[in-house]
CSV table of C-alpha atoms and ligand atoms in Angstrom, one decimal:
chain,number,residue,atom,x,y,z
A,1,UNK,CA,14.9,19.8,-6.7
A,2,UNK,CA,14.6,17.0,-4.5
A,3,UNK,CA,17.7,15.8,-2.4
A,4,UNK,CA,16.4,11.7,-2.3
A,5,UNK,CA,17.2,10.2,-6.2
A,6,UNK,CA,13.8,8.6,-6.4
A,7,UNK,CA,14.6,7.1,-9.7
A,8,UNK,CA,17.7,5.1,-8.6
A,9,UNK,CA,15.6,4.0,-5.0
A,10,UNK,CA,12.7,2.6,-7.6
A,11,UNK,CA,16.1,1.0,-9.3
A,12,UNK,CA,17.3,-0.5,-6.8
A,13,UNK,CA,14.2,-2.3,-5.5
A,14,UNK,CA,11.5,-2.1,-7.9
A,15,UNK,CA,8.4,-4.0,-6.3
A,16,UNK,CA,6.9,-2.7,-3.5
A,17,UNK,CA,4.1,-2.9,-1.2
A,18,UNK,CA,1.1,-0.4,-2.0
A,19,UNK,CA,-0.8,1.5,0.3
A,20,UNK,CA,-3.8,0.1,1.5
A,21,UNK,CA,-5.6,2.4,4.4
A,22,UNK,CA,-6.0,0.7,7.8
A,23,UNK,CA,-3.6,-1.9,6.5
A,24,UNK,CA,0.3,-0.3,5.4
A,25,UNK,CA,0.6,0.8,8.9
A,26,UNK,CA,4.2,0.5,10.5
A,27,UNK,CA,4.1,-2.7,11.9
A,28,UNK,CA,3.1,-4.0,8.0
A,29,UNK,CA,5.2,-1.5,6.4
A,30,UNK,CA,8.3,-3.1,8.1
A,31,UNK,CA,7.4,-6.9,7.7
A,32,UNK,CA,6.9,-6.1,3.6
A,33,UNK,CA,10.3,-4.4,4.1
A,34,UNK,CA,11.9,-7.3,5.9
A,35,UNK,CA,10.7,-9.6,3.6
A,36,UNK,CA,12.1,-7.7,0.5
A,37,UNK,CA,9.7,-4.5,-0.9
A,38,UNK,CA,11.0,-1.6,-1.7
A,39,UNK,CA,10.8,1.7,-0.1
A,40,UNK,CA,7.0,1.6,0.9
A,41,UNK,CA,4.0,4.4,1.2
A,42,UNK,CA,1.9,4.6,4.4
A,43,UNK,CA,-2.0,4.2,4.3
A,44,UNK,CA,-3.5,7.6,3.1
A,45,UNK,CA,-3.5,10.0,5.9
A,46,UNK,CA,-6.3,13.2,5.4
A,47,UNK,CA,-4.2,16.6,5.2
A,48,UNK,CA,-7.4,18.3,7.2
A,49,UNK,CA,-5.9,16.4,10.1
A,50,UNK,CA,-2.7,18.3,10.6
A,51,UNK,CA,-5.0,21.6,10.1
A,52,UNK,CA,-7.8,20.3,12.7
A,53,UNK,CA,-5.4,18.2,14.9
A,54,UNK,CA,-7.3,15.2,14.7
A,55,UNK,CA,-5.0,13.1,16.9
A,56,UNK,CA,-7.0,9.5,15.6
A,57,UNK,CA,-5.9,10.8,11.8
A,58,UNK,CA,-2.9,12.3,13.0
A,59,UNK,CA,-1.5,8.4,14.8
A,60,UNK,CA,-1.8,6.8,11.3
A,61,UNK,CA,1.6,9.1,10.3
A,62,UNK,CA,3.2,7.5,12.8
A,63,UNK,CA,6.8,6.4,11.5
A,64,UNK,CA,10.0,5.0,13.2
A,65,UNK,CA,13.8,5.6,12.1
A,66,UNK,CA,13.5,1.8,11.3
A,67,UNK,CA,10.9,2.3,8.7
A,68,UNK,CA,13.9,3.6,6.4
A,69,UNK,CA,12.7,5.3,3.0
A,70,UNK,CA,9.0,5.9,3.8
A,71,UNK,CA,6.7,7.6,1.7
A,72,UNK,CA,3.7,9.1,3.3
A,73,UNK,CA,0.7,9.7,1.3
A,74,UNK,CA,-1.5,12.8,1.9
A,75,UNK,CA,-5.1,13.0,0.6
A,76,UNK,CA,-6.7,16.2,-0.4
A,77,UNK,CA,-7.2,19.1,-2.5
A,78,UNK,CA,-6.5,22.8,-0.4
A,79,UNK,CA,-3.1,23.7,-1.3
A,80,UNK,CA,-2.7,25.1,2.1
A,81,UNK,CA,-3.8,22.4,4.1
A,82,UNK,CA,-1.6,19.8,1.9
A,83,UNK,CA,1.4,22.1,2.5
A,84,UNK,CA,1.0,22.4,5.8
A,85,UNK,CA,0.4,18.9,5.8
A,86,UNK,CA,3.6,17.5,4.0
A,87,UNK,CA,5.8,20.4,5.5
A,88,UNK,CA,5.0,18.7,8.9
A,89,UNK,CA,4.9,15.0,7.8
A,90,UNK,CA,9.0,15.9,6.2
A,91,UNK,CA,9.5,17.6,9.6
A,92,UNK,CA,8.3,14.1,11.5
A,93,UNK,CA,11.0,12.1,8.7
A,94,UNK,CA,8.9,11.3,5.9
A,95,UNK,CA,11.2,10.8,2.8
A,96,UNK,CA,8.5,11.5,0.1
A,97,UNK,CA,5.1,13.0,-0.1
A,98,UNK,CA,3.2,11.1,-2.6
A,99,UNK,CA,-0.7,12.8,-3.7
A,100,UNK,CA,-3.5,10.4,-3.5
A,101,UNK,CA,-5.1,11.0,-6.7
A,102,UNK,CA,-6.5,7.7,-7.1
A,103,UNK,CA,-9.0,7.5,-3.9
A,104,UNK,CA,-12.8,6.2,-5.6
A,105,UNK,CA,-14.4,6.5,-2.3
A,106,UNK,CA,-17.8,9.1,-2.7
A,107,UNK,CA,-17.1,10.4,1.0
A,108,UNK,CA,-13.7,11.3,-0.7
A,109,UNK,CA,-14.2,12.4,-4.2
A,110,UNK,CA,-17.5,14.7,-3.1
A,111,UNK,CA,-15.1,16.9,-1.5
A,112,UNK,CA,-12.9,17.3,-4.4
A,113,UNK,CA,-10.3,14.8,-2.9
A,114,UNK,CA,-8.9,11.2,-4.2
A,115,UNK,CA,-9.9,10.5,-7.9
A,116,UNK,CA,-11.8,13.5,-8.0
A,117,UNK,CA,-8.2,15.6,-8.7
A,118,UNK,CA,-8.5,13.5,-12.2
A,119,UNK,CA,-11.0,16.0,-13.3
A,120,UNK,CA,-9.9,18.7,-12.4
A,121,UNK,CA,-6.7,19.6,-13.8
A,122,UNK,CA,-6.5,23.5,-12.7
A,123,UNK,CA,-7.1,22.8,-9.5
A,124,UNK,CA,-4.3,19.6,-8.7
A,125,UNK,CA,-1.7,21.7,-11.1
A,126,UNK,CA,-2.1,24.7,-8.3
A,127,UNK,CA,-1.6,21.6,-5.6
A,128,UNK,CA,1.5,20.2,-6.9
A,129,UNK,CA,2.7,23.5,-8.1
A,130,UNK,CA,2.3,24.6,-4.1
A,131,UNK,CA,3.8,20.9,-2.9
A,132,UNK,CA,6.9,20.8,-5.0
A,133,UNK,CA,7.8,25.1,-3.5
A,134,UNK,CA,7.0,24.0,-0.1
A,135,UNK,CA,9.5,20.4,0.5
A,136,UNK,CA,12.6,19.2,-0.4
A,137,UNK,CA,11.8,15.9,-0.7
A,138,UNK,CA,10.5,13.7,-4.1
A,139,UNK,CA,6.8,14.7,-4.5
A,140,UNK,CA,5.2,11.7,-5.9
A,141,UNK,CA,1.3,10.7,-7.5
A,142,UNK,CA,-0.7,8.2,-7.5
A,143,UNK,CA,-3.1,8.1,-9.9
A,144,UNK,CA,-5.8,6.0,-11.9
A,145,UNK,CA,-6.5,5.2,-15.8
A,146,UNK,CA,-9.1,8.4,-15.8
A,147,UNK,CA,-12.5,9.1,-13.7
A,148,UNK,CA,-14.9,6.8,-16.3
A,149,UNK,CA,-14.2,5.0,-19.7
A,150,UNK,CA,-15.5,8.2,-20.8
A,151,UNK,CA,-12.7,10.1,-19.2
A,152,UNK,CA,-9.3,8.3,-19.6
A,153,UNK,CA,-6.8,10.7,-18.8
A,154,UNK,CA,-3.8,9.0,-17.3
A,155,UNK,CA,-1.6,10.3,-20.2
A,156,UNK,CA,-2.7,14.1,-19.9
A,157,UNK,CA,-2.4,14.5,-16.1
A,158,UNK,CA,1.0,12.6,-15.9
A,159,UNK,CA,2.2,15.0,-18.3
A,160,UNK,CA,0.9,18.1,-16.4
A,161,UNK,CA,2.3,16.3,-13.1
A,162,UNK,CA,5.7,16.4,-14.7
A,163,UNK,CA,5.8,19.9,-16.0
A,164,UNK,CA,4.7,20.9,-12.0
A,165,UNK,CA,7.6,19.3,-10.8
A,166,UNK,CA,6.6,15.7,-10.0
A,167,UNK,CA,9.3,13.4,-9.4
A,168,UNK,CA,7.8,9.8,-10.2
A,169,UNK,CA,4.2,8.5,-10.7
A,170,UNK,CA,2.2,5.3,-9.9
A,171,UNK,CA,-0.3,4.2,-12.4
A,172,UNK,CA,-3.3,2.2,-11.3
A,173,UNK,CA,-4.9,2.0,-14.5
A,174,UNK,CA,-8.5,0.9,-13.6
A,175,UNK,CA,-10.8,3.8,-13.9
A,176,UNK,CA,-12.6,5.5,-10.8
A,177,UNK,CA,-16.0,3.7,-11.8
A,178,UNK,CA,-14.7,1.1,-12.2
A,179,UNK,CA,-13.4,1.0,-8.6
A,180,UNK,CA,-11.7,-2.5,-7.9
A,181,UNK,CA,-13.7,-4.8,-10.4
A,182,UNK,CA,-12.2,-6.4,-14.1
A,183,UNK,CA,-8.9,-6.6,-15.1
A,184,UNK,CA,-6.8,-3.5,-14.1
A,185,UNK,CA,-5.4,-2.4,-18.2
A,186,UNK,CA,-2.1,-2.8,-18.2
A,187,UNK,CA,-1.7,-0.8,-21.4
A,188,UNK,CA,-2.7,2.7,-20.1
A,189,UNK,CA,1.0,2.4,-17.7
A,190,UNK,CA,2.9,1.7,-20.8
A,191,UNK,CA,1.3,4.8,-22.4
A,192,UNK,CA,2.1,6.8,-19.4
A,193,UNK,CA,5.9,5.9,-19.3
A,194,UNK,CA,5.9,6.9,-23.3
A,195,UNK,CA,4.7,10.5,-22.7
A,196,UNK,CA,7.0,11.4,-19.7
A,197,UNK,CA,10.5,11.3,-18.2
A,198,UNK,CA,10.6,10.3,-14.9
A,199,UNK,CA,9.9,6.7,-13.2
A,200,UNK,CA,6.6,5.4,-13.7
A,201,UNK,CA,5.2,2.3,-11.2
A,202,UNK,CA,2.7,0.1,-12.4
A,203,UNK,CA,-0.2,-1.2,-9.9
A,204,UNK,CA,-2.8,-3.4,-10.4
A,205,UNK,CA,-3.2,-7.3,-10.5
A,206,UNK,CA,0.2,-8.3,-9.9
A,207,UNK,CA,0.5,-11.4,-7.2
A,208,UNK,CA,3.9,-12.7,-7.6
A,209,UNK,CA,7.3,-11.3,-8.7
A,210,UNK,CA,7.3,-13.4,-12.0
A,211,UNK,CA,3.9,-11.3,-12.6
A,212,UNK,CA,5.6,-8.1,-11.5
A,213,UNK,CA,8.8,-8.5,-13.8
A,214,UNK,CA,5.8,-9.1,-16.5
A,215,UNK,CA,4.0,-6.1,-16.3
A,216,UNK,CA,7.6,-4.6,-15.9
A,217,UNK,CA,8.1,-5.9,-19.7
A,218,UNK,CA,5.1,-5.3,-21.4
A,219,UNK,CA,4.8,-1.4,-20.2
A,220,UNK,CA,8.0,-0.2,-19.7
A,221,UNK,CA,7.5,0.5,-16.1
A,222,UNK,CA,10.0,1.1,-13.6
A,223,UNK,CA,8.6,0.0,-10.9
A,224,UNK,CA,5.6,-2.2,-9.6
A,225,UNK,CA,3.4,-2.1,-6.6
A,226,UNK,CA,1.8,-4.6,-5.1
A,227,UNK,CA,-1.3,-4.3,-3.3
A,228,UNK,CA,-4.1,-7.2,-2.2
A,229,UNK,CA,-1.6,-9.8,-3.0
A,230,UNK,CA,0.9,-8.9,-0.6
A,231,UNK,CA,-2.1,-8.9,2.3
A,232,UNK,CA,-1.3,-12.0,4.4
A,233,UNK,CA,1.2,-12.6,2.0
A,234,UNK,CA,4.6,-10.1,2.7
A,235,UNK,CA,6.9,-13.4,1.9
A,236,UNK,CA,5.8,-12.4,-2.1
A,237,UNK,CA,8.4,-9.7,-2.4
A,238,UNK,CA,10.6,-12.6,-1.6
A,239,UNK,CA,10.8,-15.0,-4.9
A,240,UNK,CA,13.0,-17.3,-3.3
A,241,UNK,CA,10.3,-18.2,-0.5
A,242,UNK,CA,8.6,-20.3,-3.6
A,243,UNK,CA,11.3,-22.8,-3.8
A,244,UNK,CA,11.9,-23.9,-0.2
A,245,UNK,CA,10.7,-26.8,0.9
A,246,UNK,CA,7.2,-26.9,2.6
A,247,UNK,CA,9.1,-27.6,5.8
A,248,UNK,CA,11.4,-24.2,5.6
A,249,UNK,CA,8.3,-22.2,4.4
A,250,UNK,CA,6.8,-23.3,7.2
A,251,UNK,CA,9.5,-22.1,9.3
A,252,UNK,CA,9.8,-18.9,6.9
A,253,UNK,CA,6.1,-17.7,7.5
A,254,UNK,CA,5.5,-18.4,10.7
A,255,UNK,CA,8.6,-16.5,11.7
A,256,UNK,CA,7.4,-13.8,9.4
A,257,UNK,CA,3.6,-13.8,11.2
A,258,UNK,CA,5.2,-14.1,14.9
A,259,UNK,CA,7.8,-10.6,14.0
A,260,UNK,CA,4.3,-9.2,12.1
A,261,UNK,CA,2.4,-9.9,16.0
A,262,UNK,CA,4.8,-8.6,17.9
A,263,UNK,CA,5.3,-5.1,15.8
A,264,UNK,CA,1.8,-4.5,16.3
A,265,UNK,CA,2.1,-5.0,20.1
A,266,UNK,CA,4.8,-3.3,20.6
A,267,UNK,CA,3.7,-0.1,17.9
A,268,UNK,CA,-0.2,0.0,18.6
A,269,UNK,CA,-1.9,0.8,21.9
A,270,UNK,CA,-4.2,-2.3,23.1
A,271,UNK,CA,-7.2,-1.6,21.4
A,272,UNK,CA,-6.0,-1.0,17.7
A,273,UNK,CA,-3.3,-3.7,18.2
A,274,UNK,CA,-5.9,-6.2,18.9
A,275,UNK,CA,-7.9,-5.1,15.9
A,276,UNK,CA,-5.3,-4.9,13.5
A,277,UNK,CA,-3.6,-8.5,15.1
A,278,UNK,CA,-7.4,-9.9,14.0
A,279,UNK,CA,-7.4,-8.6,10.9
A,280,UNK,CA,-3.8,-9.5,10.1
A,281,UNK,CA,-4.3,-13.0,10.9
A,282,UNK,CA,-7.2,-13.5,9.1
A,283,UNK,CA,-5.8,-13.0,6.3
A,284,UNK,CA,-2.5,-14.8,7.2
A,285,UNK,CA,-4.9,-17.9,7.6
A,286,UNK,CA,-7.2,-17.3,4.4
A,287,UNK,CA,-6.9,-20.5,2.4
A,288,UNK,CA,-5.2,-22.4,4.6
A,289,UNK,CA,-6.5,-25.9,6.5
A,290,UNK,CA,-9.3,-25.4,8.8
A,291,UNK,CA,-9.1,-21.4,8.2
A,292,UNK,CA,-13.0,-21.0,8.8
A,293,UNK,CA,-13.2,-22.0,12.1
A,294,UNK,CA,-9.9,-20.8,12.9
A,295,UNK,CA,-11.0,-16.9,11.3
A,296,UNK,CA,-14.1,-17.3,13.1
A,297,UNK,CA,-12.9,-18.0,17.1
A,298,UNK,CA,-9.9,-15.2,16.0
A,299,UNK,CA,-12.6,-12.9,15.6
A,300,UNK,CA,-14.7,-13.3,18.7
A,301,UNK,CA,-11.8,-13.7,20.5
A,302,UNK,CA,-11.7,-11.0,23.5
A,303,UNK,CA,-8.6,-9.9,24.2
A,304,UNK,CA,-4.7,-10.8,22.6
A,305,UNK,CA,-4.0,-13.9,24.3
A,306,UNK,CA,-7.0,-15.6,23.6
A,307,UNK,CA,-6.2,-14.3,19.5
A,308,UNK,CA,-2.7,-15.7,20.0
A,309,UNK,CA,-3.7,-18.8,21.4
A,310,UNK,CA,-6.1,-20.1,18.6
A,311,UNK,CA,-3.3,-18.9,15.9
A,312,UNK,CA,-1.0,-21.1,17.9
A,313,UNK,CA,-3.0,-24.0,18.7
A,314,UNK,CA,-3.8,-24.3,14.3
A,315,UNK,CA,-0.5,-24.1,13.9
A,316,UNK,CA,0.8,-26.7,15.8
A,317,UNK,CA,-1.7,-28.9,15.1
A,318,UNK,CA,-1.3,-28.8,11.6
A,319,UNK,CA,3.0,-28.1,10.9
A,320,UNK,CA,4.0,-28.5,8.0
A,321,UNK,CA,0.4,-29.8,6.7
A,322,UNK,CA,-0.2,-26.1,7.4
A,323,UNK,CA,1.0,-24.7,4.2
A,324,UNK,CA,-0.5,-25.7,1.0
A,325,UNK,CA,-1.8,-21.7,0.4
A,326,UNK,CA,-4.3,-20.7,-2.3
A,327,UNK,CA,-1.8,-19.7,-5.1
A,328,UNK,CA,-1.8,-17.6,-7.5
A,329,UNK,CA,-4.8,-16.4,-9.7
A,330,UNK,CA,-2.8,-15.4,-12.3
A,331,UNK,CA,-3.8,-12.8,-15.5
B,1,LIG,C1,-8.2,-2.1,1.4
B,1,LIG,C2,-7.6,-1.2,0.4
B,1,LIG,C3,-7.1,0.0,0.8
B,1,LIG,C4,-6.5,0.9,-0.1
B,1,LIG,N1,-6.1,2.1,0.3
B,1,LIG,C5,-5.4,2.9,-0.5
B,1,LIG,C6,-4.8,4.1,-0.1
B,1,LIG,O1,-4.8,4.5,1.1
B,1,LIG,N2,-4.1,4.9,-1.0
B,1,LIG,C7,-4.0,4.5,-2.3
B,1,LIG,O2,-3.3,5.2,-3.1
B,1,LIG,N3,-4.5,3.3,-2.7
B,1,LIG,C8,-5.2,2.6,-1.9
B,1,LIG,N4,-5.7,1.4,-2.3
B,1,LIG,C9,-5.4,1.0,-3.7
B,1,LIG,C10,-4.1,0.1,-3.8
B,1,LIG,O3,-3.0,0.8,-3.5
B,1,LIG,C11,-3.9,-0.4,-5.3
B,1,LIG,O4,-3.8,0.7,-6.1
B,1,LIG,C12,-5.1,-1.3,-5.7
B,1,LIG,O5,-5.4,-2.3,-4.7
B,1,LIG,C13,-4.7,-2.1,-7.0
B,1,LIG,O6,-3.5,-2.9,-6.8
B,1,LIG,P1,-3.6,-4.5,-6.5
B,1,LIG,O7,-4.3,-5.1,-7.6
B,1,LIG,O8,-2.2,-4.9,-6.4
B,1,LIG,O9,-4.4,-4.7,-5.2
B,1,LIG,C14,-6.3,0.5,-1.5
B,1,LIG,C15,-6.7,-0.8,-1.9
B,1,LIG,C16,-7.3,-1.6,-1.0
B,1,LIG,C17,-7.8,-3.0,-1.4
């Protein structure tokens, strides 16, 4: 039995930020915190690392006794590797081990890992069986609507997670072919919080805490993650950003981008940090005045400085003018 109550942590703070590899790093992780998401789950992290030592795999667990509740999500399919695996990642402070059952990538699934677990029950019931007798700590799932329209089985495998000893599921409902394209079916989480006890997240298509406390209605859910939305965007978990005046969100987001910058500096050695500082900001500029150029001259900038120094130069330039932001494509 898990020591953490998962259900009254989803309770207390029900949308949260979603993992999204090379992005829910710790200097994101933290900002989305800041800004109001709940307890959040790293990128996905390859068990075969801990068994290989693959130290570039092994620097995406990275966590922080400021990260708070993290969850860190493990991808694969050998029992033993994912025990060793989450024994380790608890060892480091992780606070929950969540499965990546969800992954549509064909590099991932052709090794049994990701969405492939979806169709193969016998095999991910041995995996969470071995997971939930090895830590302490809420075992978690995230999982899709089924492999294909031909294979919906959302229902079936969160039942069969719950008997092996799961403590909570996350329901991206699109299938695996259908990978992120059309509307993510918002009915297949309210099925999955009918057929089992414990807290069920909803994920997919949500871009603003109105939307979130919608899809919170119409399925049941307990929770809600937020993915894409929240990229360039952390201020979202915050409904209260909305109504400021343009001059305070100014203020608001470009104090939230500057804390963003200097996390990555001060959490990432120089190379990564100026990669992920690029790609932050690009999307922290998406939409906004004058964003081509500016994404452009970001992007064959050479070193942080000259990065920092375009950012800042838009910025000023523009103030307050800066804000009007591409919002919301709503369902
Ligand atoms: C760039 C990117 C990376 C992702 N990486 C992961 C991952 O590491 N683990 C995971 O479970 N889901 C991953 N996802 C899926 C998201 O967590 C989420 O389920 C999906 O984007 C749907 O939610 P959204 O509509 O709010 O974006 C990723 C999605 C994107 C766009």
């Amino acid at each position: 039995m898990a020591s953490l109550d998962i259900a009254e942590l989803i309770r207390q703070a029900p949308v949260r930020l979603a993992p999204m590899a090379s992005y829910t790093n710790v200097p994101f992780r933290r900002v989305a915190q800041a800004c109001g998401s709940g307890f959040t789950t790293n990128e996905e992290i390859d068990a075969d690392a801990f068994r290989y030592d693959n130290q570039r795999t092994l620097r995406m667990a990275r966590m922080s006794p400021e990260d708070g509740v993290v969850a860190m999500q493990l991808l694969g399919c050998d029992p033993e590797a994912m025990t060793l695996a989450a024994v380790r990642l608890v060892e480091a402070g992780a606070s929950i081990i969540d499965v990546n059952m969800g992954c549509p990538a064909p590099k991932v699934t052709k090794r049994g890992k990701g969405a492939a677990l979806m169709r193969d029950l016998a095999t991910t019931a041995t995996l969470l069986k071995a997971l939930r007798a090895a830590i302490d700590v809420p075992l978690t799932i995230k999982i899709r609507g089924g492999w294909s329209d031909e294979h919906l089985n959302a229902v079936e495998v969160a039942c069969m997670a719950e008997e092996c000893g799961v403590d909570a599921i996350t329901v991206h409902p699109r299938t695996r072919s259908q990978q992120y394209t059309g509307h993510a079916p918002w009915a297949v989480i309210g099925e999955v919080v009918r057929a089992v006890s414990i807290p069920v997240t909803g994920n997919g298509d949500v871009h603003s805490m109105a939307e979130a406390r919608r899809m919170m209605d119409e399925t049941g859910c307990a929770g809600v993650m937020v993915g894409r939305a929240a990229l360039g965007r952390p201020w979202l978990f915050d409904e209260a950003h909305e109504t400021l005046s343009p001059a305070r969100r100014f203020e608001r987001e470009r104090a939230v981008i500057e804390q963003h910058l200097a996390l990555i500096e001060a959490t990432m050695p120089p190379h990564e940090a100026l990669l992920q500082t690029k790609k932050h900001l690009a999307l922290y500029v998406a939409g906004r005045p004058e964003a081509r150029p500016l994404k452009a001259a970001i992007f064959l900038a050479r070193d942080l400085a000259a990065v920092r120094g375009h950012y800042e130069q838009a910025v000023e330039g523009y103030g307050s003018a800066w804000i009007p932001f591409p919002y919301v494509a709503s369902r």
